[in-house]
């Protein structure tokens, strides 16, 4: 294409990824058009994902703590049944507060054009947008993802919830079956149990959060079980029936070879995501894709190199912070024309349960599978004074170390794990070694001291070794 397009850049999708690219490009003087198919900007994270889920988790945590008053030496507190309308109102309020930051006018003031509508490619440099032909030099596909709904017999007829409906329920379901055992299942399973629903999680693999190390995932599983969640591992869903006259749906599962029926008022499907790529006319632009997502190179270019992808459409690290990071990589490629490549080695992940599980880099399992020489350091929270004061002693910090103590991965299961991971991510970004971390004076008493202690373990082994004792004895004549 010899001629310049009408726009320098068109961004499809106004979620975390698309907004990062749009804001950055507009501020750099790029003629950018943002197209969003729904009535508001902010995407899944703001409306149906991170924000409502974390708001709900906080509400559930407060109720849970009130129920534990006697553990802290307080008189018992009665927790009344939850009025979900009030919970929903709080969620709506939090979303509205954050929405202000994602208002279309903010992007327009930065210099972007924002259009609410449907667009599809008609050729590799042109889109049709509500009957109008739009041309551009570069494009970014950032249309996000939605719940993947497997073809389970009877599921569609019985009716089910996904993250789209979950936060706007009219009332708290008395009982809830969650299909899947990933991030959504653990976070929402615990939150609904704490609000008073009877929750069952049906998970096909042998552990929750199956991509994490089993010892860390077990801490989360124990937390959920303590909150009354019925966690069924190694269990396959066969079929779904209902609702019956009492409004109950029945899920038939195969649990350790036994066929069982579990009934509940509602079913939440949380079995992974499908990229939103339908209706975009990708074939007309020669853009390759699979069911999982866009096929992208390390610079996040599709098979049509002037079309980039970012966020959940990559089918990879489906987190808001990953979408933001990828937005930055796309800006480098599409605006600065720099060959910046993605580096996912330490892309953090965190399930915000209580205890939480946060990790980055390689798990111990992954290091083993890759045949990498490694050692593991484990430091339990039970040895931390702050954890004891807070009654939050469950969990551990786990380091996977390579040659010369190089950090290959870190996993934290415990209270505030997501916040505690920052210590490690910052250290790695700044190339700070374990000995520096171990030598840092932290305020006492803090949970972060568990991380510092873990960092000091390899050093300790060397320092308090028989060899050092022998040398000291020889040099200074110590008699111990
Ligand atoms: C319940 C839940 C909890 C989560 N919690 C967390 C968390 O705590 N932390 C975290 O990091 N991540 C979390 N996530 C994941 C996070 O929400 C996503 O990774 C993130 O929203 C991805 O951003 P995105 O920009 O790729 O997609 P989205 O934010 O979904 O944005 C895509 C946008 O594209 C629009 N769109 C779709 N089709 C078209 C089209 N054809 N044309 C134009 N626009 C279109 C959509 O309407 C949407 O606005 C959670 C997800 C869920 C479901
Ligand atoms: N705190 C966070 O960062 C956070 C929270 C919620 C969601 N998310 C994002 O949203 C995405 C979607 O969450 P999710 O929980 O739906 O997906 P997930 O990929 O985290 O987990 C899906 C789970 O469903 C199971 N599963 C898949 N197909 C199955 C089948 N046919 N039968 C039984 N089990 C099956 C898988 O084993 C897996 O455990 C996550 O990948 C994550 O990136 C992030």
XYZ file of C-alpha atoms and ligand atoms in Angstrom:
577
model
C 0.000 0.000 0.000
C 1.646 3.202 -1.210
C -0.886 5.737 0.135
C -1.138 6.782 3.747
C -4.316 5.684 5.521
C -6.863 8.029 7.021
C -5.514 7.124 10.474
C -2.014 6.252 11.608
C -3.431 3.676 13.983
C -6.777 2.020 14.644
C -7.250 0.183 17.940
C -10.048 -2.352 18.253
C -11.161 -2.839 21.855
C -11.220 -0.367 24.738
C -10.006 -2.602 27.598
C -6.698 -2.607 29.443
C -4.623 -3.357 26.332
C -6.460 -1.096 23.887
C -6.587 1.848 26.283
C -2.852 1.612 27.000
C -2.077 1.775 23.284
C -4.635 4.512 22.588
C -3.500 6.795 25.393
C 0.182 6.332 24.562
C -0.285 6.838 20.826
C -2.500 9.909 21.238
C -0.022 11.542 23.584
C 2.712 10.947 21.016
C 0.764 12.832 18.339
C -0.372 9.761 16.429
C -3.730 10.013 14.636
C -5.484 7.213 16.469
C -9.028 5.871 16.343
C -10.318 3.645 19.136
C -13.292 1.427 18.341
C -15.194 -0.194 21.208
C -18.191 -2.426 20.592
C -19.868 -1.968 23.993
C -21.299 1.198 25.496
C -18.371 1.985 27.808
C -14.596 1.795 27.963
C -12.704 -0.274 30.525
C -13.247 -3.807 29.248
C -13.683 -6.987 31.233
C -11.289 -6.000 33.995
C -13.334 -2.993 35.026
C -16.848 -4.265 34.368
C -16.839 -8.054 34.732
C -13.392 -9.055 35.993
C -10.733 -7.745 38.346
C -12.571 -4.770 39.808
C -15.928 -6.386 40.687
C -14.227 -9.604 41.802
C -11.755 -7.879 44.101
C -14.529 -5.671 45.495
C -16.621 -8.757 46.217
C -13.617 -10.491 47.790
C -13.155 -7.554 50.183
C -16.820 -7.595 51.200
C -16.584 -11.327 51.805
C -13.361 -10.887 53.796
C -14.968 -8.379 56.144
C -17.908 -10.739 56.789
C -15.506 -13.617 57.317
C -13.428 -11.634 59.826
C -16.542 -10.598 61.725
C -17.423 -14.285 61.977
C -13.961 -14.963 63.435
C -14.217 -12.304 66.142
C -13.730 -14.788 68.971
C -10.381 -15.920 67.459
C -9.150 -12.408 68.235
C -10.451 -12.326 71.798
C -13.586 -10.366 70.924
C -17.188 -11.225 71.758
C -18.904 -13.280 69.052
C -20.436 -11.156 66.295
C -23.594 -12.311 64.603
C -23.390 -12.036 60.827
C -26.818 -11.555 59.292
C -27.621 -13.115 55.884
C -26.209 -11.147 52.991
C -28.393 -8.807 50.950
C -26.703 -9.190 47.578
C -28.378 -6.027 46.265
C -26.333 -4.024 48.773
C -23.151 -5.905 47.845
C -23.912 -5.265 44.172
C -24.408 -1.577 44.912
C -20.953 -1.369 46.448
C -19.483 -3.125 43.397
C -21.256 -0.690 41.071
C -19.945 2.223 43.117
C -16.345 1.040 42.958
C -16.629 0.468 39.195
C -18.117 3.936 38.728
C -15.234 5.522 40.639
C -12.651 3.827 38.439
C -14.708 4.349 35.263
C -14.056 8.088 35.519
C -10.434 7.355 34.614
C -11.600 5.416 31.546
C -14.095 8.037 30.338
C -14.068 8.520 26.541
C -13.536 12.262 27.000
C -10.237 11.657 28.740
C -8.960 9.890 25.624
C -10.483 12.515 23.348
C -8.688 15.220 25.314
C -5.453 13.328 24.745
C -6.135 13.585 21.005
C -7.711 10.194 20.189
C -10.962 9.642 18.370
C -13.275 7.264 20.220
C -16.087 5.500 18.414
C -18.584 3.059 19.883
C -19.573 0.536 17.226
C -18.663 -2.617 15.325
C -15.793 -2.776 12.881
C -14.506 -5.529 10.632
C -11.632 -5.769 8.185
C -12.558 -5.578 4.512
C -8.955 -5.793 3.351
C -5.552 -5.666 4.986
C -5.589 -1.872 5.449
C -9.290 -1.105 5.667
C -12.146 -1.635 8.067
C -15.830 -1.143 7.712
C -17.158 0.708 10.732
C -20.925 1.114 10.899
C -21.175 1.307 7.097
C -18.157 3.644 6.730
C -14.812 2.606 5.194
C -11.839 3.445 7.415
C -8.232 3.105 6.297
C -5.167 3.074 8.497
C -1.453 2.279 8.372
C -1.463 0.127 11.459
C -4.002 -1.720 13.546
C -4.139 -3.206 17.001
C -6.540 -6.003 17.887
C -7.285 -5.817 21.613
C -10.799 -7.224 21.780
C -10.231 -9.368 24.874
C -11.805 -12.682 25.758
C -14.907 -14.262 27.222
C -15.627 -17.372 29.250
C -15.025 -20.554 27.282
C -18.101 -22.728 27.585
C -17.437 -26.382 26.819
C -20.035 -28.495 25.128
C -21.298 -30.305 28.238
C -24.605 -32.113 27.636
C -27.483 -30.223 29.244
C -25.422 -27.208 30.356
C -26.932 -24.678 27.940
C -30.479 -25.880 28.669
C -29.954 -25.769 32.445
C -28.592 -22.230 32.300
C -25.369 -21.063 33.893
C -23.476 -17.996 34.996
C -20.166 -16.659 33.733
C -18.182 -13.684 34.967
C -20.543 -11.468 32.890
C -23.553 -12.203 35.084
C -21.932 -13.053 38.399
C -21.587 -9.549 39.802
C -25.094 -8.370 38.964
C -27.072 -11.189 40.562
C -30.404 -10.241 42.126
C -29.732 -12.381 45.193
C -27.015 -14.488 46.716
C -27.360 -18.068 45.467
C -27.960 -20.433 48.390
C -25.749 -22.941 46.605
C -23.263 -22.662 43.770
C -21.353 -25.227 41.728
C -18.235 -23.884 40.028
C -16.943 -25.772 37.005
C -13.164 -25.326 36.753
C -10.467 -24.896 39.380
C -8.474 -21.938 38.101
C -8.194 -18.339 39.234
C -11.879 -17.473 38.920
C -13.005 -20.654 40.661
C -10.785 -20.224 43.705
C -11.389 -16.499 44.125
C -15.135 -16.586 43.588
C -15.589 -19.943 45.328
C -14.115 -18.580 48.525
C -15.875 -15.217 48.266
C -19.337 -16.722 47.743
C -18.731 -19.263 50.522
C -17.770 -16.437 52.870
C -20.929 -14.554 51.901
C -22.993 -17.598 52.815
C -23.429 -19.719 49.644
C -22.802 -23.450 49.817
C -20.045 -23.802 47.209
C -18.735 -26.865 45.381
C -15.734 -26.611 43.042
C -15.485 -29.310 40.386
C -11.943 -29.454 39.057
C -10.717 -31.898 36.445
C -7.042 -31.882 37.392
C -5.638 -33.188 40.677
C -5.046 -29.763 42.179
C -6.491 -26.283 42.161
C -4.512 -23.699 40.166
C -2.962 -26.527 38.213
C -0.158 -24.466 36.689
C 1.328 -23.710 40.122
C 3.402 -25.989 42.365
C 1.292 -28.448 44.328
C 2.630 -27.373 47.750
C 1.594 -23.766 47.116
C -1.794 -24.684 45.629
C -2.445 -26.909 48.640
C -2.324 -23.826 50.897
C -5.108 -22.235 48.843
C -7.099 -25.475 48.830
C -6.822 -25.709 52.619
C -8.022 -22.107 52.949
C -11.044 -22.795 50.772
C -11.867 -26.003 52.598
C -11.655 -24.191 55.942
C -14.214 -21.718 54.599
C -16.565 -24.567 53.797
C -15.941 -24.926 50.059
C -16.361 -28.506 48.885
C -13.321 -28.940 46.630
C -13.629 -31.919 44.268
C -10.332 -32.626 42.531
C -9.770 -35.103 39.706
C -13.456 -34.820 38.935
C -14.925 -34.668 35.437
C -18.249 -33.156 34.531
C -20.449 -35.530 32.547
C -23.732 -33.704 32.176
C -26.012 -31.099 33.629
C -29.767 -31.233 34.162
C -32.512 -28.938 35.429
C -33.553 -26.572 36.708
C -36.165 -28.593 38.591
C -39.305 -27.257 40.248
C -37.235 -26.059 43.213
C -34.885 -24.218 40.843
C -32.023 -26.650 41.405
C -29.572 -27.648 38.703
C -27.891 -31.031 38.925
C -24.360 -31.702 37.744
C -23.376 -35.311 37.180
C -19.660 -35.860 37.734
C -17.214 -38.720 37.668
C -15.261 -38.543 40.929
C -12.534 -41.193 41.377
C -14.460 -43.543 39.071
C -17.745 -42.964 40.915
C -20.706 -41.242 39.270
C -22.144 -38.576 41.602
C -24.856 -35.962 41.375
C -24.367 -32.519 42.887
C -27.272 -30.096 42.984
C -27.203 -26.323 43.387
C -29.184 -23.224 42.662
C -26.569 -21.826 40.287
C -23.659 -22.991 38.158
C -20.648 -20.805 37.403
C -18.572 -21.776 34.372
C -14.897 -20.878 34.928
C -13.034 -23.169 32.577
C -10.723 -20.760 30.825
C -11.235 -18.173 28.094
C -11.977 -17.844 24.378
C -10.533 -14.898 22.454
C -13.071 -12.417 20.992
C -12.103 -12.719 17.348
C -15.418 -13.490 15.660
C -16.850 -10.928 13.296
C -13.567 -9.047 12.900
C -13.077 -10.169 9.279
C -9.577 -11.440 10.052
C -9.532 -13.609 6.927
C -10.106 -10.540 4.736
C -6.917 -9.038 6.170
C -4.906 -12.275 5.978
C -4.572 -12.519 9.765
C -3.962 -16.032 11.092
C -5.648 -17.148 14.328
C -6.635 -20.246 16.205
C -9.388 -20.968 18.713
C -6.961 -20.012 21.466
C -6.133 -16.588 20.080
C -4.100 -14.622 17.556
C -0.902 -16.177 16.256
C 1.670 -13.526 17.174
C 5.426 -13.190 16.900
C 7.647 -11.942 19.719
C 6.900 -8.349 18.665
C 3.192 -9.069 18.943
C 2.666 -8.801 15.179
C 0.067 -10.984 13.532
C 0.718 -12.773 10.234
C -0.096 -9.360 8.678
C 2.875 -7.487 10.206
C 1.174 -4.063 10.338
C -1.558 -5.574 12.544
C -0.660 -6.131 16.184
C -2.377 -8.005 18.992
C -2.347 -7.288 22.739
C -4.171 -8.468 25.839
C -6.315 -11.560 26.229
C -6.523 -12.071 22.435
C -2.939 -13.339 22.632
C -4.403 -16.399 24.392
C -1.396 -16.388 26.729
C -0.984 -14.428 29.954
C -4.551 -13.296 30.501
C -4.016 -10.632 33.131
C -4.608 -6.902 33.166
C -0.959 -6.206 33.953
C 0.048 -8.419 30.988
C -2.364 -6.475 28.762
C -0.770 -3.205 29.909
C 2.726 -4.573 29.334
C 1.793 -5.842 25.870
C 0.242 -2.462 25.102
C 3.683 -0.945 25.739
C 5.387 -3.469 23.448
C 2.851 -2.688 20.706
C 3.429 1.053 21.128
C 7.162 0.476 20.655
C 6.530 -1.528 17.472
C 3.598 0.326 15.933
C 4.520 3.910 16.860
C 8.279 4.008 17.425
C 8.847 1.204 14.875
C 11.298 -0.390 17.296
C 11.812 -4.173 17.297
C 10.863 -4.583 20.982
C 10.147 -8.189 21.948
C 7.994 -9.532 24.722
C 9.679 -11.100 27.714
C 7.216 -13.096 29.778
C 9.849 -14.779 31.972
C 8.703 -13.062 35.159
C 5.130 -12.129 34.265
C 3.498 -12.226 37.702
C 0.346 -14.169 38.496
C -1.752 -13.971 41.613
C -4.915 -15.628 42.839
C -6.374 -13.221 45.378
C -7.712 -15.823 47.745
C -7.046 -15.913 51.481
C -4.344 -17.201 51.756
C -3.397 -15.897 48.311
C -1.026 -17.482 45.824
C 1.338 -15.200 43.925
C 4.176 -16.351 41.720
C 6.538 -15.301 38.951
C 9.136 -17.125 36.912
C 9.531 -20.873 36.913
C 7.728 -23.189 39.285
C 9.767 -26.026 40.768
C 7.826 -28.398 38.506
C 8.716 -26.354 35.419
C 12.407 -26.177 36.392
C 12.406 -29.969 36.785
C 10.593 -30.507 33.503
C 13.108 -28.259 31.727
C 15.985 -30.263 33.232
C 17.491 -27.131 34.778
C 19.884 -27.583 37.697
C 18.122 -25.932 40.611
C 17.694 -25.806 44.361
C 14.619 -24.863 46.326
C 14.355 -22.705 49.432
C 11.181 -22.838 51.489
C 10.413 -20.403 54.301
C 7.123 -20.842 56.182
C 5.065 -17.921 57.452
C 4.685 -19.733 60.759
C 8.131 -18.379 61.725
C 7.069 -14.770 61.101
C 6.064 -12.673 64.110
C 3.643 -10.458 62.166
C 1.914 -13.505 60.729
C 1.464 -14.794 64.279
C 0.057 -11.474 65.508
C -2.384 -11.413 62.604
C -3.351 -15.072 62.971
C -2.211 -15.637 59.361
C 0.502 -18.262 59.736
C -0.539 -20.525 56.854
C 1.737 -20.624 53.843
C 5.276 -20.226 52.660
C 7.695 -18.365 50.457
C 9.365 -20.646 47.954
C 12.386 -19.769 45.842
C 13.566 -21.771 42.860
C 17.241 -20.955 42.419
C 19.568 -21.751 39.559
C 23.354 -21.701 39.387
C 25.050 -19.220 41.751
C 21.737 -18.505 43.436
C 20.130 -16.946 40.374
C 16.396 -16.537 40.921
C 14.537 -18.763 38.455
C 11.190 -18.404 40.138
C 9.378 -17.370 43.267
C 6.063 -18.536 44.650
C 4.312 -17.196 47.718
C 1.264 -18.749 49.298
C 0.014 -16.768 52.240
C -1.670 -13.623 53.450
C -0.945 -10.671 51.166
C 1.083 -12.805 48.739
C 0.339 -10.461 45.823
C 1.804 -7.485 47.690
C 4.792 -9.521 48.879
C 5.671 -10.543 45.333
C 6.597 -6.913 44.558
C 9.773 -7.311 46.638
C 10.979 -10.069 44.281
C 9.873 -8.476 41.032
C 11.635 -5.243 41.914
C 14.777 -7.096 42.984
C 14.885 -9.045 39.736
C 14.204 -5.968 37.592
C 17.039 -4.155 39.364
C 19.311 -7.235 39.189
C 19.518 -7.261 42.978
C 20.990 -10.482 44.327
C 19.829 -12.609 47.221
C 22.574 -11.358 49.528
C 21.452 -7.729 49.063
C 17.861 -8.719 49.782
C 18.965 -10.652 52.829
C 21.021 -7.686 54.058
C 18.223 -5.126 53.744
C 16.827 -3.857 57.022
C 13.048 -4.161 56.892
C 10.598 -2.741 59.415
C 9.727 -5.224 62.159
C 7.286 -6.910 62.331
C 6.298 -7.311 58.674
C 5.340 -10.278 56.530
C 8.025 -9.226 54.063
C 10.623 -10.442 56.565
C 9.741 -13.992 55.490
C 11.021 -13.137 52.009
C 14.169 -11.606 53.441
C 14.719 -14.712 55.535
C 14.241 -16.958 52.489
C 16.785 -14.860 50.580
C 19.244 -15.329 53.422
C 18.968 -19.118 53.617
C 21.543 -20.019 50.920
C 23.964 -17.511 52.459
C 23.306 -18.898 55.922
C 24.225 -22.388 54.761
C 27.598 -21.070 53.616
C 28.223 -18.772 56.572
C 27.322 -21.222 59.327
C 29.216 -24.120 57.768
C 31.830 -26.343 59.474
C 34.434 -24.844 57.126
C 33.840 -21.262 58.373
C 33.897 -22.499 61.997
C 37.246 -24.209 61.330
C 38.732 -21.097 59.743
C 37.560 -18.895 62.652
C 38.989 -21.359 65.135
C 42.328 -21.306 63.332
C 42.479 -17.513 62.928
C 41.029 -16.362 66.266
C 41.430 -19.417 68.438
C 37.726 -19.760 69.278
C 37.064 -22.747 71.468
C 33.421 -23.692 70.512
C -13.605 -12.716 37.021
C -12.271 -12.223 36.504
C -11.361 -11.716 37.393
C -10.134 -11.259 36.940
N -9.247 -10.783 37.848
C -8.054 -10.350 37.447
C -7.120 -9.823 38.369
O -7.377 -9.765 39.558
N -5.933 -9.395 37.908
C -5.609 -9.450 36.586
O -4.522 -9.033 36.216
N -6.470 -9.928 35.673
C -7.689 -10.382 36.074
N -8.579 -10.843 35.150
C -8.203 -10.851 33.735
C -8.383 -9.466 33.086
O -9.718 -9.043 33.260
C -8.045 -9.552 31.610
O -6.797 -10.146 31.437
C -8.014 -8.156 30.986
O -9.280 -7.555 31.089
C -7.603 -8.259 29.530
O -7.619 -6.994 28.939
P -7.919 -6.838 27.385
O -7.731 -5.409 27.082
O -7.190 -7.847 26.622
O -9.449 -7.257 27.258
P -10.748 -6.565 27.850
O -10.460 -5.825 29.089
O -11.805 -7.590 27.899
O -11.117 -5.500 26.742
C -11.530 -5.860 25.459
C -12.498 -4.836 24.960
O -12.762 -5.090 23.592
C -14.134 -4.900 23.345
N -14.486 -5.648 22.139
C -14.784 -6.954 22.005
N -15.047 -7.254 20.724
C -14.899 -6.121 20.021
C -15.027 -5.770 18.649
N -15.359 -6.669 17.740
N -14.794 -4.494 18.280
C -14.458 -3.566 19.200
N -14.335 -3.822 20.509
C -14.538 -5.086 20.920
C -14.791 -5.385 24.610
O -16.091 -4.857 24.739
C -13.834 -4.868 25.668
O -14.177 -3.581 26.088
C -9.825 -11.299 35.565
C -10.753 -11.795 34.658
C -11.965 -12.261 35.113
C -12.953 -12.786 34.117
N -6.299 -12.851 40.038
C -6.183 -12.925 38.727
O -5.198 -12.518 38.137
C -7.287 -13.535 37.940
C -8.500 -13.840 38.540
C -9.488 -14.416 37.773
C -9.257 -14.642 36.435
N -8.073 -14.319 35.890
C -7.787 -14.573 34.469
O -8.927 -15.046 33.831
C -8.607 -16.260 33.173
C -9.774 -17.162 33.224
O -9.967 -17.715 34.501
P -10.534 -19.169 34.649
O -10.499 -19.494 36.088
O -11.790 -19.321 33.882
O -9.482 -20.021 33.807
P -8.147 -20.784 34.187
O -7.490 -21.041 32.905
O -7.417 -20.087 35.257
O -8.673 -22.142 34.811
C -9.534 -22.981 34.113
C -9.655 -24.257 34.892
O -10.687 -25.032 34.327
C -10.257 -26.360 34.212
N -10.955 -26.941 33.054
C -10.887 -26.523 31.771
N -11.677 -27.279 30.995
C -12.256 -28.194 31.812
C -13.176 -29.260 31.620
N -13.697 -29.532 30.415
N -13.567 -29.976 32.699
C -13.084 -29.681 33.946
N -12.205 -28.706 34.178
C -11.801 -27.965 33.137
C -8.755 -26.273 34.014
O -8.117 -27.432 34.498
C -8.394 -25.076 34.870
O -8.102 -25.447 36.188
C -7.397 -16.827 33.882
O -6.582 -17.539 32.995
C -6.703 -15.633 34.388
O -5.723 -15.243 33.477
C -7.081 -13.787 36.618
